[in-house]
XYZ file of C-alpha atoms in Angstrom:
298
model
C 73.143 297.305 -104.174
C 71.560 294.881 -103.080
C 68.143 294.510 -102.522
C 66.860 295.082 -99.472
C 65.277 292.282 -97.542
C 61.420 291.923 -95.777
C 60.880 292.788 -92.779
C 62.206 290.061 -90.516
C 64.423 287.974 -92.604
C 68.184 288.362 -91.916
C 70.936 288.772 -94.725
C 72.862 287.377 -97.191
C 76.020 286.690 -95.798
C 78.717 287.679 -98.319
C 81.155 289.814 -99.538
C 78.720 292.500 -101.303
C 77.662 293.337 -98.634
C 80.838 293.358 -95.780
C 81.706 295.804 -97.992
C 78.291 298.528 -97.528
C 78.254 297.119 -94.153
C 82.620 298.658 -93.598
C 81.011 301.861 -95.365
C 79.416 303.688 -92.034
C 76.874 305.971 -93.225
C 77.621 309.681 -91.611
C 74.593 311.604 -88.587
C 73.784 314.422 -90.935
C 73.700 316.542 -87.801
C 76.063 315.436 -85.414
C 79.146 315.546 -86.380
C 82.539 312.992 -86.448
C 79.501 310.425 -85.810
C 78.191 307.126 -88.313
C 76.308 304.371 -87.974
C 76.628 301.277 -89.302
C 74.605 297.580 -88.533
C 75.976 293.781 -88.484
C 76.758 290.763 -89.748
C 76.017 288.059 -87.847
C 75.918 285.291 -89.976
C 74.353 281.822 -89.396
C 75.645 281.912 -85.729
C 74.629 285.329 -85.633
C 78.125 286.664 -84.313
C 79.118 289.998 -84.809
C 82.303 289.256 -85.385
C 85.621 292.598 -83.538
C 87.299 292.689 -86.834
C 84.071 294.083 -88.838
C 83.687 296.488 -85.760
C 87.802 297.238 -86.271
C 87.099 296.753 -90.084
C 83.909 300.532 -89.356
C 85.978 302.199 -87.017
C 89.001 302.318 -88.975
C 86.248 303.916 -91.944
C 84.704 305.779 -89.357
C 88.166 307.510 -88.693
C 89.209 308.542 -92.381
C 85.873 310.338 -93.068
C 86.055 312.157 -90.178
C 89.644 313.027 -90.703
C 90.018 313.658 -94.502
C 93.440 313.721 -95.140
C 94.970 311.461 -93.745
C 95.686 308.134 -94.573
C 95.362 305.029 -91.717
C 98.326 303.548 -90.911
C 97.054 302.342 -86.758
C 94.076 300.953 -85.912
C 93.710 299.195 -81.916
C 90.218 297.848 -80.851
C 89.292 296.579 -77.692
C 86.379 294.282 -78.186
C 85.540 294.934 -74.903
C 81.595 294.037 -74.904
C 79.509 291.603 -77.707
C 77.165 293.124 -80.257
C 73.869 292.244 -80.949
C 73.858 292.422 -84.998
C 70.584 293.341 -85.017
C 71.806 296.813 -83.567
C 72.576 299.364 -85.085
C 75.828 299.754 -84.517
C 76.650 303.910 -83.308
C 79.879 305.020 -84.005
C 81.679 308.406 -82.708
C 85.521 309.499 -83.434
C 86.833 312.113 -80.853
C 89.983 313.224 -82.449
C 93.191 313.679 -79.582
C 95.173 315.181 -82.249
C 95.352 316.826 -85.782
C 98.061 318.603 -86.714
C 99.678 318.387 -91.185
C 100.875 315.768 -90.682
C 100.052 312.695 -88.414
C 96.294 312.336 -87.012
C 95.108 310.409 -83.515
C 91.628 309.506 -82.347
C 89.715 307.381 -80.717
C 86.756 305.453 -82.123
C 83.613 304.557 -79.870
C 81.481 301.918 -81.223
C 77.772 301.655 -78.757
C 74.506 299.395 -79.401
C 72.341 301.365 -77.246
C 74.444 303.364 -75.100
C 76.441 300.474 -74.432
C 79.993 301.181 -75.363
C 80.560 297.721 -77.376
C 85.005 298.569 -78.283
C 86.721 301.257 -78.095
C 89.858 301.741 -80.840
C 92.327 304.382 -81.127
C 93.254 305.072 -84.457
C 96.812 307.090 -85.949
C 96.960 308.081 -89.035
C 99.390 310.051 -91.174
C 99.914 312.091 -94.768
C 101.625 309.578 -96.864
C 105.676 310.156 -97.923
C 108.253 309.165 -100.310
C 110.456 306.322 -99.124
C 113.479 307.451 -98.115
C 114.087 303.848 -98.074
C 112.314 300.934 -98.711
C 111.984 296.798 -96.934
C 108.959 295.102 -97.443
C 109.109 291.474 -97.849
C 107.540 288.923 -95.376
C 109.889 287.972 -93.175
C 109.727 283.851 -92.459
C 109.919 280.794 -94.977
C 108.897 280.995 -98.151
C 105.544 279.249 -98.053
C 103.709 277.253 -100.727
C 101.478 279.650 -102.839
C 97.797 278.787 -103.551
C 97.128 276.023 -106.272
C 98.486 273.643 -103.246
C 95.910 275.165 -100.502
C 93.600 273.030 -99.729
C 89.875 275.207 -99.045
C 88.376 276.463 -95.983
C 85.316 274.929 -96.620
C 84.246 276.431 -92.381
C 85.023 279.334 -94.173
C 82.381 280.728 -96.455
C 81.002 283.919 -97.834
C 80.511 284.786 -101.225
C 82.474 287.221 -102.945
C 85.937 285.053 -100.963
C 87.771 282.342 -101.434
C 89.930 281.345 -98.495
C 92.361 278.246 -98.655
C 95.152 277.908 -96.009
C 98.222 275.582 -96.378
C 98.500 271.498 -95.675
C 96.204 271.281 -93.359
C 91.858 269.832 -94.537
C 90.637 271.062 -91.498
C 91.197 274.370 -89.335
C 89.270 273.748 -86.690
C 89.115 269.312 -85.788
C 90.822 269.130 -83.134
C 91.954 265.940 -84.302
C 94.655 267.778 -86.901
C 97.760 269.027 -85.150
C 100.344 270.363 -86.310
C 102.561 273.882 -85.494
C 101.153 277.116 -84.025
C 102.057 278.631 -87.526
C 98.728 279.393 -90.760
C 98.676 280.880 -93.462
C 96.406 281.724 -95.681
C 95.711 282.915 -98.822
C 92.434 285.082 -100.101
C 91.277 285.821 -102.827
C 87.710 287.922 -103.460
C 86.506 288.553 -105.913
C 85.188 292.397 -106.505
C 87.986 294.610 -104.316
C 87.441 298.163 -104.082
C 88.388 300.741 -105.289
C 88.796 302.988 -101.928
C 91.483 302.911 -100.577
C 89.571 303.108 -96.775
C 87.077 300.340 -97.638
C 91.253 298.219 -98.422
C 92.262 298.800 -95.614
C 88.806 297.683 -94.181
C 89.114 294.606 -96.431
C 91.979 293.829 -94.597
C 91.727 294.263 -91.502
C 88.578 292.191 -91.272
C 89.766 288.515 -91.819
C 92.701 289.215 -88.856
C 89.753 288.308 -86.186
C 89.168 284.842 -88.284
C 91.911 282.252 -87.874
C 93.886 283.721 -84.465
C 92.427 281.046 -81.646
C 92.561 278.039 -84.178
C 96.206 279.084 -84.730
C 96.415 278.853 -80.402
C 95.155 275.330 -81.083
C 96.814 274.141 -83.979
C 99.279 272.027 -82.092
C 97.280 271.039 -78.729
C 95.455 267.186 -79.389
C 92.146 267.051 -78.551
C 91.235 271.630 -78.653
C 90.549 272.932 -81.555
C 87.861 276.363 -82.487
C 84.379 273.607 -83.456
C 83.966 273.358 -79.749
C 84.142 277.115 -79.524
C 80.674 278.048 -77.573
C 80.317 275.075 -77.183
C 83.034 273.417 -74.642
C 85.313 276.009 -74.835
C 85.075 279.799 -74.575
C 87.370 281.356 -77.089
C 86.713 284.990 -79.045
C 89.076 288.643 -80.260
C 89.761 290.002 -77.068
C 92.244 292.531 -78.897
C 93.458 293.311 -81.692
C 95.915 295.875 -84.100
C 96.890 296.112 -86.939
C 99.991 298.379 -88.941
C 99.336 299.428 -92.479
C 102.616 299.519 -94.670
C 101.543 301.938 -97.906
C 100.980 300.934 -101.113
C 98.184 299.639 -99.383
C 97.132 297.595 -103.396
C 96.828 294.118 -104.239
C 95.735 292.181 -107.299
C 94.932 288.573 -107.159
C 95.768 286.841 -103.745
C 96.754 287.935 -100.532
C 98.220 285.338 -98.123
C 98.028 286.445 -93.800
C 100.656 284.218 -92.222
C 99.766 283.374 -88.358
C 102.271 282.666 -85.403
C 101.217 281.832 -81.799
C 103.814 282.700 -79.760
C 102.059 282.296 -76.368
C 99.080 280.193 -75.552
C 98.269 279.432 -71.667
C 95.996 281.225 -68.550
C 93.360 281.154 -70.281
C 94.924 284.096 -73.177
C 95.954 283.547 -76.509
C 99.463 285.631 -78.489
C 99.132 285.660 -81.988
C 100.810 287.890 -84.603
C 100.680 287.900 -87.936
C 101.439 289.657 -91.731
C 99.578 290.304 -94.605
C 102.080 290.213 -98.058
C 100.270 290.057 -101.613
C 101.165 287.362 -104.591
C 103.374 288.797 -105.221
C 105.509 289.318 -102.060
C 105.270 292.557 -101.475
C 104.062 293.281 -97.541
C 101.413 295.886 -97.362
C 100.397 295.160 -93.376
C 101.214 292.772 -89.740
C 98.991 292.304 -86.629
C 98.439 291.344 -84.022
C 94.912 289.236 -81.640
C 95.376 288.786 -77.896
C 92.290 286.359 -77.464
C 90.488 284.347 -74.417
C 90.678 280.516 -74.201
C 88.381 279.259 -71.429
C 86.703 276.172 -70.941
C 83.328 276.652 -69.790
C 83.228 274.452 -66.319
C 81.191 272.166 -65.445
C 80.533 270.609 -68.517
C 81.790 268.598 -71.684
C 84.667 269.715 -71.443
C 86.334 267.067 -68.541
C 85.769 265.283 -72.167
C 88.673 266.720 -73.464
C 92.279 264.353 -72.713
C 93.299 265.734 -69.363
C 96.948 266.981 -70.792
C 95.919 268.752 -73.959
C 93.205 271.645 -71.354
C 95.075 275.599 -71.190
């Protein structure tokens, strides 16, 4: 357990702290209510995928005996990292096999995120096909360190890209990232929260990659960008040891938005989750965004 920081201090970001954040705390009085903190990092911005991970854990705790299969979150309002999150799980149906619920995250009565969750009880295989689609890619040994994604306890490498945020580094709207964690949690619900967390990190970078003069280094300066919704589906068993591959493909960008789909597979090539992201990509007006080449603007 991390030491308690002095009053007013910002806790250091780390994977160990993220695991504590994912593990939302039950309200001792109100059933299906949970509390959670946030990691705003140096930018003091709460990742929507962090709240998605917390919502997955909250749903699993509120509906014991079921496993989260799919979660779809809409990030309707930016969260403040200094205010605790209040999660309310509202079951829609809880049967012997399947269950469903909505999870609403609030801060001081303001809704920040709404998440719909489908749960079930794992079943034996009737048939199985769990290889990721698409051509093979080089492994983590050939990938390059992602210096812009630091988090103690987690290593990120990106295939064929030296700086994923650089507006001058262009390529196809496809990004493969390799991740490795120093410590993998033993609990299944935390496995799912960890997998969901990184689904929000590289989608916008993938969408901008083919466009010269545009990159996520400009985000919150000349470009207004944010994930607006993430859906993740888990393909049991959600277990891994060593490297994970996150494959991203931006299939559409335009009208101030982007659509990204992705797959998460183990280093041995077993597909364990799939995800999609809807993102906002817009220009701040007026301002230095006019310096971006006209042909490259969205």
